[in-house]
Coordinates of N, CA and C in Angstrom, one line a residue:
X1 N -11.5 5.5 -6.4 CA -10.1 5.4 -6.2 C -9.7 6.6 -5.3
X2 N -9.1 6.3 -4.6 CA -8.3 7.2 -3.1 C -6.9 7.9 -4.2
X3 N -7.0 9.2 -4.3 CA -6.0 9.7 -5.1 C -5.2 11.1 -3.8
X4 N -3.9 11.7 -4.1 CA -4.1 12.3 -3.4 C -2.5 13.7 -4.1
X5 N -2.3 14.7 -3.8 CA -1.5 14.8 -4.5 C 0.1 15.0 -4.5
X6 N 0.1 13.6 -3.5 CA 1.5 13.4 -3.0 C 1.9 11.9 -3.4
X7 N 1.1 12.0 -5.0 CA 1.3 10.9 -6.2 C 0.7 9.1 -5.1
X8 N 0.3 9.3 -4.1 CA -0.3 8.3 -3.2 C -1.8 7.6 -3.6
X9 N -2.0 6.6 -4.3 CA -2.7 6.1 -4.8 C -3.5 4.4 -4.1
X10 N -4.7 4.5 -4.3 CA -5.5 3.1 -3.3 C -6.4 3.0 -4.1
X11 N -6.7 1.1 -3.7 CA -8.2 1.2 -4.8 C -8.7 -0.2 -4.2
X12 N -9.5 -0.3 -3.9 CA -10.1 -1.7 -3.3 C -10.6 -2.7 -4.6
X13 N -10.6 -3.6 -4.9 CA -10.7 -4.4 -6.4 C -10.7 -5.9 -5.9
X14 N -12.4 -6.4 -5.5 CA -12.4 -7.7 -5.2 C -12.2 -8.0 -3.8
X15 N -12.1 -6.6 -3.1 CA -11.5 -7.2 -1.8 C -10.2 -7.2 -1.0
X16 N -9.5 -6.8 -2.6 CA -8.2 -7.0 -2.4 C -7.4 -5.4 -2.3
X17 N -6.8 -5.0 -1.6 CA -6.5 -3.5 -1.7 C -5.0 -3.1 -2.0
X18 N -4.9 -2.6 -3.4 CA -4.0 -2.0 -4.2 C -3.3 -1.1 -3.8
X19 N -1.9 -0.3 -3.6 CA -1.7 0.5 -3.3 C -0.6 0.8 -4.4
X20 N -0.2 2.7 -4.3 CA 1.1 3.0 -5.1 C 1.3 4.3 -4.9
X21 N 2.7 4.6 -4.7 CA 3.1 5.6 -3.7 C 4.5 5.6 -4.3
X22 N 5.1 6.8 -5.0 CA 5.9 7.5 -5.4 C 7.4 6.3 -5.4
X23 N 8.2 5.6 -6.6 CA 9.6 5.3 -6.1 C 10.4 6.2 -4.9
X24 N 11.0 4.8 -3.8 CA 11.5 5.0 -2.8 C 10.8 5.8 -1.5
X25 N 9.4 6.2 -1.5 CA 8.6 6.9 -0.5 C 7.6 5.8 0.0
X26 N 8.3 4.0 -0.1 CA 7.3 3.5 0.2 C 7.1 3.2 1.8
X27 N 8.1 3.4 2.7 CA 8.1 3.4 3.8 C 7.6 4.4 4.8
X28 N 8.1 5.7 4.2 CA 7.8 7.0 4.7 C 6.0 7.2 4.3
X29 N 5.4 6.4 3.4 CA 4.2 6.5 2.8 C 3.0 6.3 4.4
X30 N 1.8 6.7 4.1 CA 0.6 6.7 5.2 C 0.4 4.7 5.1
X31 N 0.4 4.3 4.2 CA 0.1 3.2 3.5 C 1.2 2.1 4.1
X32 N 2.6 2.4 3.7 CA 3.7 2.2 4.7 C 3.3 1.8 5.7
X33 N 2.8 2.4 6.7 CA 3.4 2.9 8.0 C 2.2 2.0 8.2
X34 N 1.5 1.8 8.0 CA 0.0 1.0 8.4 C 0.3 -0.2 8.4
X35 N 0.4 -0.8 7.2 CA 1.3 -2.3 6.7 C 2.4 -2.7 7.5
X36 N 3.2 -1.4 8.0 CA 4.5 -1.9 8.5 C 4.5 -2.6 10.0
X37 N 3.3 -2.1 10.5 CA 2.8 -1.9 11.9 C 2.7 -4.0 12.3
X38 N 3.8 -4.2 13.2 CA 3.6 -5.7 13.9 C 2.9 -6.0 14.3
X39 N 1.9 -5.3 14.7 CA 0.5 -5.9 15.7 C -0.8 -6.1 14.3
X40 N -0.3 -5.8 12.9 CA -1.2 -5.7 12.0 C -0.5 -7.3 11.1
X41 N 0.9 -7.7 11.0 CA 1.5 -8.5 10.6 C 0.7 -9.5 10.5
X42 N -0.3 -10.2 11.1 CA -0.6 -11.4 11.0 C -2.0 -11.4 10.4
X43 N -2.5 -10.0 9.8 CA -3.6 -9.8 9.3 C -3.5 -9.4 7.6
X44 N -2.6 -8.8 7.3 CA -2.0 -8.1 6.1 C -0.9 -8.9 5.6
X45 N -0.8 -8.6 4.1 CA 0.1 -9.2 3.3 C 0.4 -8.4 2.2
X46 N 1.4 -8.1 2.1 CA 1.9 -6.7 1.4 C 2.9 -7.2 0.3
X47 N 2.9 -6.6 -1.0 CA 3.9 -7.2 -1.8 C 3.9 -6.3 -3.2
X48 N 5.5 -6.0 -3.2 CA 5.6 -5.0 -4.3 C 5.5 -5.5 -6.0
X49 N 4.4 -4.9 -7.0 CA 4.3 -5.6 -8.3 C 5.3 -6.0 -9.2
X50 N 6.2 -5.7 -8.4 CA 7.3 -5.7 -9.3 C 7.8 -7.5 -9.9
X51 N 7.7 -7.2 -8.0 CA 7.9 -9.4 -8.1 C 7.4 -10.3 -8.4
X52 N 6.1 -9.6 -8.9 CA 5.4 -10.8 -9.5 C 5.8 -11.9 -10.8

């Protein structure tokens, strides 16, 4: 598991890759900013656990 100590958390599981990153720093996050990226849009699919 990718830990770091700006409470930024990753974990690959199946393939599938997990992420968690402080309430409200999910934009400003490294993780963010990767996912957010439109030329990555049609490759990634991002969704917060909450909505499940």
């Amino acid at each position: 598991m990718l830990q770091n100590l700006n409470t930024k958390k990753g974990e690959i599981v199946n393939n599938i890759f997990y992420w968690q990153v402080s309430k409200g720093n999910t934009l400003d996050s490294n993780f963010g900013k990767v996912l957010g990226k439109k030329s990555l849009k049609d490759q990634f699919t991002s969704r917060n656990i909450n909505t499940f």
